[in-house]
Each structure stands twice: as C-alpha cells, then as structure tokens.
PDB file of C-alpha atoms in Angstrom:
ATOM      1  CA  MET A   1      -5.525  -3.463 -12.424  1.00  0.00           C
ATOM      2  CA  LYS A   2      -6.436  -7.007 -11.934  1.00  0.00           C
ATOM      3  CA  PRO A   3      -5.356 -10.048 -13.919  1.00  0.00           C
ATOM      4  CA  SER A   4      -7.202 -13.568 -14.065  1.00  0.00           C
ATOM      5  CA  ARG A   5      -5.504 -16.173 -11.883  1.00  0.00           C
ATOM      6  CA  ARG A   6      -3.302 -18.370 -13.759  1.00  0.00           C
ATOM      7  CA  GLU A   7      -1.894 -20.295 -10.814  1.00  0.00           C
ATOM      8  CA  LEU A   8      -1.637 -23.227 -13.019  1.00  0.00           C
ATOM      9  CA  LEU A   9       1.387 -21.536 -14.713  1.00  0.00           C
ATOM     10  CA  ILE A  10       3.118 -21.471 -11.145  1.00  0.00           C
ATOM     11  CA  GLY A  11       5.293 -24.197  -9.829  1.00  0.00           C
ATOM     12  CA  GLY A  12       5.310 -26.551 -12.417  1.00  0.00           C
ATOM     13  CA  GLY A  13       3.839 -30.029 -12.549  1.00  0.00           C
ATOM     14  CA  SER A  14       3.764 -30.493  -8.848  1.00  0.00           C
ATOM     15  CA  ALA A  15       1.483 -27.510  -8.441  1.00  0.00           C
ATOM     16  CA  LEU A  16      -0.883 -28.851 -11.067  1.00  0.00           C
ATOM     17  CA  VAL A  17      -1.194 -31.935  -9.114  1.00  0.00           C
ATOM     18  CA  LEU A  18      -1.758 -30.381  -5.554  1.00  0.00           C
ATOM     19  CA  GLY A  19      -4.285 -27.740  -7.378  1.00  0.00           C
ATOM     20  CA  PHE A  20      -6.458 -30.486  -8.853  1.00  0.00           C
ATOM     21  CA  GLY A  21      -6.209 -32.626  -5.616  1.00  0.00           C
ATOM     22  CA  ASN A  22      -7.383 -29.859  -3.691  1.00  0.00           C
ATOM     23  CA  PRO A  23      -9.283 -26.972  -5.638  1.00  0.00           C
ATOM     24  CA  LYS A  24      -9.709 -24.852  -2.586  1.00  0.00           C
ATOM     25  CA  ARG A  25      -6.108 -24.516  -2.166  1.00  0.00           C
ATOM     26  CA  LEU A  26      -5.437 -23.705  -5.943  1.00  0.00           C
ATOM     27  CA  PHE A  27      -7.401 -20.338  -5.449  1.00  0.00           C
ATOM     28  CA  ALA A  28      -6.692 -19.965  -1.679  1.00  0.00           C
ATOM     29  CA  ASN A  29      -5.629 -16.515  -0.316  1.00  0.00           C
ATOM     30  CA  PRO A  30      -5.726 -15.395   3.249  1.00  0.00           C
ATOM     31  CA  LEU A  31      -8.884 -12.942   3.153  1.00  0.00           C
ATOM     32  CA  GLY A  32     -10.944 -14.534   0.429  1.00  0.00           C
ATOM     33  CA  LYS A  33     -10.177 -11.459  -1.795  1.00  0.00           C
ATOM     34  CA  PRO A  34      -7.749 -11.431  -4.682  1.00  0.00           C
ATOM     35  CA  ILE A  35      -3.998 -10.889  -3.944  1.00  0.00           C
ATOM     36  CA  GLY A  36      -2.911  -7.333  -4.992  1.00  0.00           C
ATOM     37  CA  LEU A  37       0.253  -5.987  -5.921  1.00  0.00           C
ATOM     38  CA  GLU A  38       1.387  -2.352  -5.278  1.00  0.00           C
ATOM     39  CA  LEU A  39       3.079  -1.305  -8.634  1.00  0.00           C
ATOM     40  CA  TYR A  40       5.614   0.737  -6.787  1.00  0.00           C
ATOM     41  CA  THR A  41       7.411  -2.588  -6.157  1.00  0.00           C
ATOM     42  CA  VAL A  42       8.335  -3.198  -9.812  1.00  0.00           C
ATOM     43  CA  GLY A  43       8.535   0.507 -10.655  1.00  0.00           C
ATOM     44  CA  ALA A  44      11.966  -0.111 -12.401  1.00  0.00           C
ATOM     45  CA  GLU A  45      10.688  -2.902 -14.458  1.00  0.00           C
ATOM     46  CA  LEU A  46       7.766  -1.100 -15.607  1.00  0.00           C
ATOM     47  CA  ASP A  47      10.075   1.811 -16.810  1.00  0.00           C
ATOM     48  CA  LYS A  48      11.718  -0.843 -18.905  1.00  0.00           C
ATOM     49  CA  ASP A  49       8.808  -2.695 -20.251  1.00  0.00           C
ATOM     50  CA  TYR A  50       5.338  -1.517 -18.828  1.00  0.00           C
ATOM     51  CA  ASP A  51       3.169  -3.833 -20.743  1.00  0.00           C
ATOM     52  CA  GLY A  52       5.495  -6.888 -20.495  1.00  0.00           C
ATOM     53  CA  THR A  53       5.937  -6.425 -16.777  1.00  0.00           C
ATOM     54  CA  LEU A  54       2.047  -6.189 -16.224  1.00  0.00           C
ATOM     55  CA  ARG A  55       1.733  -9.461 -18.058  1.00  0.00           C
ATOM     56  CA  GLN A  56       4.232 -11.157 -15.990  1.00  0.00           C
ATOM     57  CA  ILE A  57       2.500  -9.927 -12.858  1.00  0.00           C
ATOM     58  CA  ALA A  58      -0.761 -11.415 -14.052  1.00  0.00           C
ATOM     59  CA  ALA A  59       0.886 -14.832 -15.004  1.00  0.00           C
ATOM     60  CA  ILE A  60       2.076 -15.042 -11.176  1.00  0.00           C
ATOM     61  CA  GLY A  61      -1.493 -15.057 -10.174  1.00  0.00           C
ATOM     62  CA  TYR A  62      -2.202 -11.382  -9.048  1.00  0.00           C
ATOM     63  CA  GLN A  63      -5.474  -9.872 -10.125  1.00  0.00           C
ATOM     64  CA  GLU A  64      -5.300  -6.490  -8.372  1.00  0.00           C
ATOM     65  CA  VAL A  65      -2.884  -3.840  -8.516  1.00  0.00           C
ATOM     66  CA  GLU A  66      -2.491  -0.381  -6.852  1.00  0.00           C
ATOM     67  CA  THR A  67      -0.739   2.321  -8.894  1.00  0.00           C
ATOM     68  CA  GLY A  68       0.253   5.953  -8.693  1.00  0.00           C
ATOM     69  CA  VAL A  69      -0.096   9.137 -10.891  1.00  0.00           C
ATOM     70  CA  SER A  70       2.289   8.463 -13.595  1.00  0.00           C
ATOM     71  CA  PRO A  71       4.134  11.393 -15.130  1.00  0.00           C
ATOM     72  CA  LYS A  72       4.952   9.205 -18.065  1.00  0.00           C
ATOM     73  CA  ARG A  73       1.824   7.768 -18.909  1.00  0.00           C
ATOM     74  CA  LYS A  74      -1.651   9.138 -19.379  1.00  0.00           C
ATOM     75  CA  ALA A  75      -4.365   7.660 -17.509  1.00  0.00           C
ATOM     76  CA  ALA A  76      -6.234   6.281 -20.495  1.00  0.00           C
ATOM     77  CA  GLU A  77      -3.006   4.497 -21.476  1.00  0.00           C
ATOM     78  CA  VAL A  78      -2.643   2.980 -18.149  1.00  0.00           C
ATOM     79  CA  ARG A  79      -6.175   1.812 -18.259  1.00  0.00           C
ATOM     80  CA  LYS A  80      -5.919   0.169 -21.426  1.00  0.00           C
ATOM     81  CA  SER A  81      -2.595  -1.632 -20.577  1.00  0.00           C
ATOM     82  CA  LEU A  82      -4.221  -3.039 -17.462  1.00  0.00           C
ATOM     83  CA  GLN A  83      -7.256  -4.142 -19.291  1.00  0.00           C
ATOM     84  CA  ASP A  84      -4.783  -5.891 -22.019  1.00  0.00           C
ATOM     85  CA  ALA A  85      -3.184  -7.655 -18.970  1.00  0.00           C
ATOM     86  CA  GLY A  86      -6.372  -8.566 -17.203  1.00  0.00           C
ATOM     87  CA  LEU A  87      -5.733  -6.550 -14.090  1.00  0.00           C
ATOM     88  CA  ARG A  88      -7.694  -4.357 -12.179  1.00  0.00           C
ATOM     89  CA  CYS A  89      -6.699  -1.093 -10.298  1.00  0.00           C
ATOM     90  CA  GLN A  90      -9.143   0.131  -7.590  1.00  0.00           C
ATOM     91  CA  ALA A  91      -6.670   2.350  -5.822  1.00  0.00           C
ATOM     92  CA  LEU A  92      -4.436   5.288  -6.715  1.00  0.00           C
ATOM     93  CA  HIS A  93      -1.871   6.727  -4.864  1.00  0.00           C
ATOM     94  CA  MET A  94      -1.619  10.621  -5.239  1.00  0.00           C
ATOM     95  CA  GLY A  95       1.750  12.331  -6.204  1.00  0.00           C
ATOM     96  CA  PHE A  96       2.974  15.741  -5.771  1.00  0.00           C
ATOM     97  CA  GLY A  97       0.466  16.946  -8.139  1.00  0.00           C
ATOM     98  CA  GLY A  98      -2.154  16.816  -5.296  1.00  0.00           C
ATOM     99  CA  ILE A  99      -5.692  15.871  -4.982  1.00  0.00           C
ATOM    100  CA  GLU A 100      -6.741  17.894  -8.225  1.00  0.00           C
ATOM    101  CA  GLU A 101      -4.373  15.853 -10.291  1.00  0.00           C
ATOM    102  CA  ALA A 102      -5.328  12.691  -8.801  1.00  0.00           C
ATOM    103  CA  ILE A 103      -9.105  12.758  -9.005  1.00  0.00           C
ATOM    104  CA  PRO A 104      -9.446  12.869 -12.711  1.00  0.00           C
ATOM    105  CA  TYR A 105      -6.657  10.194 -13.085  1.00  0.00           C
ATOM    106  CA  ALA A 106      -8.327   7.847 -10.714  1.00  0.00           C
ATOM    107  CA  LYS A 107     -11.810   8.282 -12.341  1.00  0.00           C
ATOM    108  CA  GLU A 108     -10.160   7.400 -15.763  1.00  0.00           C
ATOM    109  CA  ILE A 109      -8.494   4.261 -14.873  1.00  0.00           C
ATOM    110  CA  GLY A 110     -11.470   3.175 -12.909  1.00  0.00           C
ATOM    111  CA  ALA A 111     -10.166   3.454  -9.565  1.00  0.00           C
ATOM    112  CA  THR A 112     -12.355   3.808  -6.332  1.00  0.00           C
ATOM    113  CA  TYR A 113      -9.789   5.063  -3.712  1.00  0.00           C
ATOM    114  CA  VAL A 114      -7.434   7.839  -3.799  1.00  0.00           C
ATOM    115  CA  ILE A 115      -4.670   7.454  -1.308  1.00  0.00           C
ATOM    116  CA  SER A 116      -2.375   9.829   0.159  1.00  0.00           C
ATOM    117  CA  SER A 117       0.857   8.545   1.800  1.00  0.00           C
ATOM    118  CA  VAL A 118       2.557  11.675   2.912  1.00  0.00           C
ATOM    119  CA  THR A 119       0.381  14.612   3.502  1.00  0.00           C
ATOM    120  CA  LEU A 120       2.736  17.266   4.694  1.00  0.00           C
ATOM    121  CA  PRO A 121       1.613  20.644   5.969  1.00  0.00           C
ATOM    122  CA  LYS A 122       4.069  22.218   3.756  1.00  0.00           C
ATOM    123  CA  VAL A 123       3.995  20.540   0.144  1.00  0.00           C
ATOM    124  CA  PRO A 124       7.279  20.985  -2.023  1.00  0.00           C
ATOM    125  CA  GLU A 125       6.713  23.220  -5.301  1.00  0.00           C
ATOM    126  CA  PRO A 126       6.619  21.483  -8.521  1.00  0.00           C
ATOM    127  CA  GLY A 127      10.277  20.771  -9.659  1.00  0.00           C
ATOM    128  CA  LYS A 128      11.816  21.788  -6.229  1.00  0.00           C
ATOM    129  CA  PHE A 129      11.751  18.639  -4.307  1.00  0.00           C
ATOM    130  CA  ASP A 130      14.793  17.907  -2.289  1.00  0.00           C
ATOM    131  CA  MET A 131      15.033  14.745  -0.258  1.00  0.00           C
ATOM    132  CA  LYS A 132      17.112  15.914   2.390  1.00  0.00           C
ATOM    133  CA  SER A 133      14.848  18.560   3.211  1.00  0.00           C
ATOM    134  CA  PHE A 134      11.775  16.376   3.100  1.00  0.00           C
ATOM    135  CA  MET A 135      13.197  13.794   5.396  1.00  0.00           C
ATOM    136  CA  ALA A 136      14.165  16.908   7.822  1.00  0.00           C
ATOM    137  CA  GLN A 137      10.618  17.920   7.549  1.00  0.00           C
ATOM    138  CA  LEU A 138       9.119  14.377   8.487  1.00  0.00           C
ATOM    139  CA  SER A 139      11.577  13.968  11.522  1.00  0.00           C
ATOM    140  CA  ALA A 140      10.362  17.429  12.885  1.00  0.00           C
ATOM    141  CA  LEU A 141       6.561  17.080  12.692  1.00  0.00           C
ATOM    142  CA  THR A 142       4.733  18.097  15.875  1.00  0.00           C
ATOM    143  CA  LYS A 143       1.435  17.525  17.290  1.00  0.00           C
ATOM    144  CA  ASP A 144       0.125  20.679  15.366  1.00  0.00           C
ATOM    145  CA  ASP A 145       1.549  19.425  12.167  1.00  0.00           C
ATOM    146  CA  PHE A 146      -0.448  16.178  12.606  1.00  0.00           C
ATOM    147  CA  ARG A 147      -3.587  18.330  13.276  1.00  0.00           C
ATOM    148  CA  LYS A 148      -3.100  20.298  10.164  1.00  0.00           C
ATOM    149  CA  ILE A 149      -2.338  16.906   8.184  1.00  0.00           C
ATOM    150  CA  ALA A 150      -5.777  15.663   9.620  1.00  0.00           C
ATOM    151  CA  ALA A 151      -7.586  18.798   8.527  1.00  0.00           C
ATOM    152  CA  ARG A 152      -6.045  18.466   5.098  1.00  0.00           C
ATOM    153  CA  CYS A 153      -6.919  14.869   4.852  1.00  0.00           C
ATOM    154  CA  ASN A 154     -10.626  16.007   5.682  1.00  0.00           C
ATOM    155  CA  GLU A 155     -10.428  18.584   2.899  1.00  0.00           C
ATOM    156  CA  MET A 156      -9.018  16.023   0.445  1.00  0.00           C
ATOM    157  CA  GLY A 157     -11.831  13.571   1.523  1.00  0.00           C
ATOM    158  CA  GLU A 158     -14.656  16.107   0.973  1.00  0.00           C
ATOM    159  CA  GLN A 159     -13.038  16.696  -2.698  1.00  0.00           C
ATOM    160  CA  THR A 160     -12.902  13.188  -3.417  1.00  0.00           C
ATOM    161  CA  LYS A 161     -16.362  12.223  -2.009  1.00  0.00           C
ATOM    162  CA  LYS A 162     -17.831  14.903  -4.326  1.00  0.00           C
ATOM    163  CA  ALA A 163     -16.174  13.152  -7.308  1.00  0.00           C
ATOM    164  CA  GLY A 164     -17.724   9.909  -6.246  1.00  0.00           C
ATOM    165  CA  LEU A 165     -14.587   8.201  -4.829  1.00  0.00           C
ATOM    166  CA  GLN A 166     -13.234   7.581  -1.358  1.00  0.00           C
ATOM    167  CA  PHE A 167     -10.056   9.274   0.168  1.00  0.00           C
ATOM    168  CA  GLY A 168      -7.628   7.003   2.310  1.00  0.00           C
ATOM    169  CA  TYR A 169      -4.673   7.978   4.270  1.00  0.00           C
ATOM    170  CA  HIS A 170      -1.558   5.509   4.061  1.00  0.00           C
ATOM    171  CA  ASN A 171       0.851   5.549   7.001  1.00  0.00           C
ATOM    172  CA  HIS A 172       4.648   4.979   7.107  1.00  0.00           C
ATOM    173  CA  ASN A 173       6.632   4.699  10.266  1.00  0.00           C
ATOM    174  CA  PHE A 174       7.199   8.438  11.077  1.00  0.00           C
ATOM    175  CA  GLU A 175       3.855   8.758  12.255  1.00  0.00           C
ATOM    176  CA  PHE A 176       4.768   6.650  15.357  1.00  0.00           C
ATOM    177  CA  LYS A 177       7.466   8.805  16.390  1.00  0.00           C
ATOM    178  CA  PRO A 178       6.680   9.801  20.361  1.00  0.00           C
ATOM    179  CA  LEU A 179       5.619  13.487  20.588  1.00  0.00           C
ATOM    180  CA  ASP A 180       5.250  15.588  23.627  1.00  0.00           C
ATOM    181  CA  GLY A 181       3.503  13.666  26.322  1.00  0.00           C
ATOM    182  CA  GLY A 182       4.081  10.353  24.420  1.00  0.00           C
ATOM    183  CA  GLU A 183       1.176  10.660  22.297  1.00  0.00           C
ATOM    184  CA  ILE A 184       1.900   9.703  18.334  1.00  0.00           C
ATOM    185  CA  GLY A 185       0.984  11.545  15.414  1.00  0.00           C
ATOM    186  CA  TYR A 186      -0.857   8.559  13.719  1.00  0.00           C
ATOM    187  CA  ASP A 187      -3.548   8.612  16.471  1.00  0.00           C
ATOM    188  CA  ILE A 188      -4.170  12.363  16.114  1.00  0.00           C
ATOM    189  CA  VAL A 189      -4.886  11.928  12.561  1.00  0.00           C
ATOM    190  CA  LEU A 190      -7.117   8.904  13.387  1.00  0.00           C
ATOM    191  CA  ARG A 191      -8.999  10.729  16.003  1.00  0.00           C
ATOM    192  CA  GLU A 192      -9.343  14.104  14.092  1.00  0.00           C
ATOM    193  CA  THR A 193     -10.287  12.855  10.697  1.00  0.00           C
ATOM    194  CA  ASP A 194     -14.069  12.412   9.683  1.00  0.00           C
ATOM    195  CA  PRO A 195     -14.738   8.578   9.233  1.00  0.00           C
ATOM    196  CA  SER A 196     -16.980   9.324   6.504  1.00  0.00           C
ATOM    197  CA  LEU A 197     -14.426  11.251   4.470  1.00  0.00           C
ATOM    198  CA  VAL A 198     -11.162   9.502   5.504  1.00  0.00           C
ATOM    199  CA  LYS A 199     -10.651   5.734   5.358  1.00  0.00           C
ATOM    200  CA  PHE A 200      -7.214   4.039   6.078  1.00  0.00           C
ATOM    201  CA  GLU A 201      -4.906   2.064   4.299  1.00  0.00           C
ATOM    202  CA  LEU A 202      -2.889   0.214   6.859  1.00  0.00           C
ATOM    203  CA  ASP A 203       0.777  -0.472   5.903  1.00  0.00           C
ATOM    204  CA  CYS A 204       1.369  -3.433   8.253  1.00  0.00           C
ATOM    205  CA  GLY A 205       5.133  -3.733   7.761  1.00  0.00           C
ATOM    206  CA  TRP A 206       5.832  -0.032   8.498  1.00  0.00           C
ATOM    207  CA  MET A 207       3.603  -0.054  11.680  1.00  0.00           C
ATOM    208  CA  VAL A 208       5.487  -3.054  12.997  1.00  0.00           C
ATOM    209  CA  ALA A 209       8.865  -1.562  12.081  1.00  0.00           C
ATOM    210  CA  ALA A 210       7.829   1.318  14.264  1.00  0.00           C
ATOM    211  CA  GLY A 211       7.071  -0.838  17.179  1.00  0.00           C
ATOM    212  CA  HIS A 212       3.304  -1.105  17.130  1.00  0.00           C
ATOM    213  CA  ASP A 213       0.715  -3.768  16.551  1.00  0.00           C
ATOM    214  CA  PRO A 214      -1.580  -3.842  13.360  1.00  0.00           C
ATOM    215  CA  VAL A 215      -3.924  -6.244  15.232  1.00  0.00           C
ATOM    216  CA  ALA A 216      -4.542  -3.790  17.856  1.00  0.00           C
ATOM    217  CA  TYR A 217      -5.427  -0.978  15.409  1.00  0.00           C
ATOM    218  CA  LEU A 218      -7.560  -3.282  13.287  1.00  0.00           C
ATOM    219  CA  THR A 219      -9.323  -4.546  16.365  1.00  0.00           C
ATOM    220  CA  LYS A 220      -9.915  -0.929  17.827  1.00  0.00           C
ATOM    221  CA  TYR A 221     -10.926   0.762  14.531  1.00  0.00           C
ATOM    222  CA  PRO A 222     -12.525  -1.947  12.532  1.00  0.00           C
ATOM    223  CA  LYS A 223     -14.517   0.492  10.336  1.00  0.00           C
ATOM    224  CA  ARG A 224     -11.692   2.879   9.375  1.00  0.00           C
ATOM    225  CA  TYR A 225      -9.473   0.372   7.740  1.00  0.00           C
ATOM    226  CA  HIS A 226     -10.459  -0.588   3.997  1.00  0.00           C
ATOM    227  CA  LEU A 227      -7.021  -1.618   2.529  1.00  0.00           C
ATOM    228  CA  LEU A 228      -3.862  -3.107   3.726  1.00  0.00           C
ATOM    229  CA  HIS A 229      -0.243  -3.212   2.508  1.00  0.00           C
ATOM    230  CA  ILE A 230       1.353  -6.461   3.293  1.00  0.00           C
ATOM    231  CA  LYS A 231       5.217  -6.198   3.333  1.00  0.00           C
ATOM    232  CA  ASP A 232       8.030  -7.377   5.411  1.00  0.00           C
ATOM    233  CA  PHE A 233      11.401  -6.266   7.046  1.00  0.00           C
ATOM    234  CA  GLN A 234      14.287  -7.632   8.854  1.00  0.00           C
ATOM    235  CA  PRO A 235      14.009  -6.999  12.515  1.00  0.00           C
ATOM    236  CA  THR A 236      15.768  -4.097  13.957  1.00  0.00           C
ATOM    237  CA  ALA A 237      17.326  -3.519  17.305  1.00  0.00           C
ATOM    238  CA  SER A 238      14.817  -0.768  18.256  1.00  0.00           C
ATOM    239  CA  PRO A 239      11.690   0.452  16.691  1.00  0.00           C
ATOM    240  CA  SER A 240      12.269   2.432  13.289  1.00  0.00           C
ATOM    241  CA  VAL A 241      10.348   5.770  13.240  1.00  0.00           C
ATOM    242  CA  GLY A 242      12.336   7.451  10.125  1.00  0.00           C
ATOM    243  CA  LEU A 243      12.518   7.010   6.602  1.00  0.00           C
ATOM    244  CA  ASP A 244      16.075   8.358   5.982  1.00  0.00           C
ATOM    245  CA  PRO A 245      18.629   5.817   5.127  1.00  0.00           C
ATOM    246  CA  SER A 246      20.028   5.505   8.685  1.00  0.00           C
ATOM    247  CA  SER A 247      16.739   4.746  10.137  1.00  0.00           C
ATOM    248  CA  ARG A 248      14.980   2.481   7.485  1.00  0.00           C
ATOM    249  CA  PRO A 249      14.873  -1.123   8.232  1.00  0.00           C
ATOM    250  CA  THR A 250      15.885  -3.797   5.681  1.00  0.00           C
ATOM    251  CA  PRO A 251      13.324  -4.899   3.421  1.00  0.00           C
ATOM    252  CA  ALA A 252      12.626  -8.663   2.929  1.00  0.00           C
ATOM    253  CA  GLU A 253      10.272 -10.976   1.053  1.00  0.00           C
ATOM    254  CA  LEU A 254       7.151 -12.200   3.028  1.00  0.00           C
ATOM    255  CA  GLY A 255       8.057 -14.793   5.333  1.00  0.00           C
ATOM    256  CA  ARG A 256      11.600 -13.947   5.208  1.00  0.00           C
ATOM    257  CA  GLY A 257      11.520 -11.049   7.828  1.00  0.00           C
ATOM    258  CA  HIS A 258       9.828 -10.692  11.275  1.00  0.00           C
ATOM    259  CA  VAL A 259       6.150  -9.759  10.407  1.00  0.00           C
ATOM    260  CA  ASP A 260       3.703 -12.367  11.690  1.00  0.00           C
ATOM    261  CA  TYR A 261       0.668 -12.181   9.252  1.00  0.00           C
ATOM    262  CA  LYS A 262      -1.497 -14.835  10.462  1.00  0.00           C
ATOM    263  CA  PRO A 263      -2.866 -12.754  13.457  1.00  0.00           C
ATOM    264  CA  ILE A 264      -3.140  -9.825  11.092  1.00  0.00           C
ATOM    265  CA  PHE A 265      -5.163 -11.505   8.699  1.00  0.00           C
ATOM    266  CA  ALA A 266      -7.233 -12.801  11.352  1.00  0.00           C
ATOM    267  CA  ALA A 267      -8.282  -9.682  12.750  1.00  0.00           C
ATOM    268  CA  ALA A 268      -8.575  -8.069   9.201  1.00  0.00           C
ATOM    269  CA  LYS A 269     -11.450 -10.462   8.351  1.00  0.00           C
ATOM    270  CA  LYS A 270     -13.463  -8.832  11.267  1.00  0.00           C
ATOM    271  CA  THR A 271     -13.012  -5.396   9.577  1.00  0.00           C
ATOM    272  CA  ASP A 272     -14.172  -3.357   6.573  1.00  0.00           C
ATOM    273  CA  VAL A 273     -10.960  -4.262   4.555  1.00  0.00           C
ATOM    274  CA  GLU A 274     -11.861  -5.126   0.909  1.00  0.00           C
ATOM    275  CA  LEU A 275      -8.369  -4.630  -0.770  1.00  0.00           C
ATOM    276  CA  TYR A 276      -4.804  -5.763   0.171  1.00  0.00           C
ATOM    277  CA  TYR A 277      -1.691  -5.187  -1.790  1.00  0.00           C
ATOM    278  CA  VAL A 278       1.887  -6.799  -1.478  1.00  0.00           C
ATOM    279  CA  GLU A 279       4.373  -4.235  -1.653  1.00  0.00           C
ATOM    280  CA  GLN A 280       8.100  -4.801  -1.185  1.00  0.00           C
ATOM    281  CA  GLU A 281      10.390  -1.805  -0.548  1.00  0.00           C
ATOM    282  CA  PRO A 282      13.371  -1.366  -2.822  1.00  0.00           C
ATOM    283  CA  PRO A 283      16.384  -1.799  -3.357  1.00  0.00           C
ATOM    284  CA  PHE A 284      16.280  -5.467  -4.337  1.00  0.00           C
ATOM    285  CA  THR A 285      19.914  -6.602  -3.761  1.00  0.00           C
ATOM    286  CA  LYS A 286      19.745 -10.328  -3.311  1.00  0.00           C
ATOM    287  CA  THR A 287      16.495 -11.047  -5.196  1.00  0.00           C
ATOM    288  CA  GLN A 288      15.434  -9.449  -8.285  1.00  0.00           C
ATOM    289  CA  ALA A 289      11.868  -7.801  -8.069  1.00  0.00           C
ATOM    290  CA  MET A 290      10.100 -10.152 -10.250  1.00  0.00           C
ATOM    291  CA  GLU A 291      11.381 -12.995  -8.398  1.00  0.00           C
ATOM    292  CA  ALA A 292      10.643 -11.458  -4.997  1.00  0.00           C
ATOM    293  CA  ILE A 293       6.845 -10.662  -6.031  1.00  0.00           C
ATOM    294  CA  LYS A 294       6.393 -14.405  -7.014  1.00  0.00           C
ATOM    295  CA  ILE A 295       7.912 -15.321  -3.555  1.00  0.00           C
ATOM    296  CA  ASP A 296       5.561 -12.962  -1.933  1.00  0.00           C
ATOM    297  CA  TYR A 297       2.531 -14.123  -3.763  1.00  0.00           C
ATOM    298  CA  GLU A 298       3.272 -17.939  -2.939  1.00  0.00           C
ATOM    299  CA  TYR A 299       3.841 -17.027   0.493  1.00  0.00           C
ATOM    300  CA  LEU A 300       0.271 -15.651   0.866  1.00  0.00           C
ATOM    301  CA  HIS A 301      -1.170 -18.212  -1.442  1.00  0.00           C
ATOM    302  CA  ALA A 302       0.157 -20.940   0.921  1.00  0.00           C
ATOM    303  CA  MET A 303      -1.124 -19.601   4.007  1.00  0.00           C
ATOM    304  CA  VAL A 304      -4.694 -21.082   3.524  1.00  0.00           C
TER     305      VAL A 304
END
C-alpha cells in the first residue's frame, strides 16, 4: 500500500521554496526508507470513504501502508484500491480468523509479512469476543502462557514460510508486565522463537510506555527486528503494562508526547529493519485523524 511522494502538495508555497532549495530535504525521512502508515489509525475514515481516504494518505506523502484482514473488503478489492491510490502494502496484521485466513489474504494484496499482534494461548471463538474477558486474559498471562505464545508463533512462522511469506510478532505493553522472578513475557517470546521463522515488529511507543528502551532491544537483537511502529504517548506517572482503559496512556501526535525517536532511528539503522509505520492510537479527541497523520508525517519528514 504505497503512494508516490507528493510533498509538493504539503505546506504551501514555502514548502516549495524549501524543497527546491534543498532537494535532499524534500524527500527526507529518518531511515532512508519510505514513511508508512498503519491503517488502523484511520479506520473510521476508511469506513466512511475507503478509496478517498487512501488518496488523502498518498497526497500527504505516505508511500507504504500496513493493513489488517478486512471483514468488509475482499483482498482483491483492497489490492486494487491501493494500486489506484499509488500505495504499497508489504505487511498484513492477522485478525481473529487466524493464520489460515491471513496467509491467502496477504498473498492476494501483495504483502510480504504476516503480523500477529496478540497471540493468546486461548483464542476467542468467532462471534464470541468479549472485551472484558479479553483484557482479563491479557493481565493474567503467566510465564507458561508466554512459552505457549512463543510455540504458537513458531507454528505460524512455519506455516507462513511454507507459503513464501514471513511471520512477525508485534508487541503492545502487556508483554512487559513483571512476572515471577522479575522476568518479562516479551523476553520469553524473543528467546523461545526460531529466528528464521519469527521476526519482530517493534512498537516503539508501547515499549516506552511500558518503561523499556527500544534502543536497547534494537542493539541487542539487530537481526530479529524487521519492522517498526512509530507512535507517541503522553508521559505517565508509572509504566503502563495494561491495555484496559485505566492503564492505557493517552495517545499523542509524534513530537507532542514523550518518546524520543532520534536515538531509536539511529539504532534502527544498524539493524535489519526495512519497513516502518506511523500508528496513532484512537480516540482522536483534539486533532482529527487525517490532520494527525499529517502532523506525524511532517514530524518525521523534518527529522533529517
């Protein structure tokens, strides 16, 4: 899901002057790779006008997008809409339909990666998802549960590999809740997954919110990380390790929260990271989603 860069449409006449005066700045981005957008950020807008929203994303300057398995749109329809907007999608997040649903969907839209963001030992039955029970399950995960999650990731990684794709694991903050002995679930998943089968999509915002350092993980595991999520949050009094409303930090546009991305990008340049996506968590209470993703894009664009 990638559009051609149209920075000339952004910022009015002053942007044109700055762009032509410094062509490197016109196409600047922190990793030397096209800036992507996780479409979850603009889910409400896509529901209202799918193709129009994709065109707006492209007009801002995004070239890459990451999407999920849509229950409302067939993969062939998504692929055509992306192509029409000039966007490319190389990563797909699987839904509750599981890996069996995600693999053919990913292949149809032209993705390379199939990503799992919450790989619970016990998956809710179709049509029986309950948010309260889901949150309770997340908060009660044990060491043994994380070992089961790692084993399941290896299984899905094997299935994905046989299909000619790559499986990846995406973190939130709950993986960093201290367990017995002080160990954290995220480290168990890293340790017990096969590096050839399971790569990682590092959500920098959630990791920082949980009180951990993306630079440390990128430096220690440079070959495991292939994708990044770039998001920001308002600071909290203590680390946030839960997704329930009482534990979640307040989302913010990039540069308006507390995540320092300069050292993160410096570390990422020394890893196998090849794709990165802006993602802002709803709800959008002060700034509307389309304006927020423009602020996010311009923040990254100005970092170089």
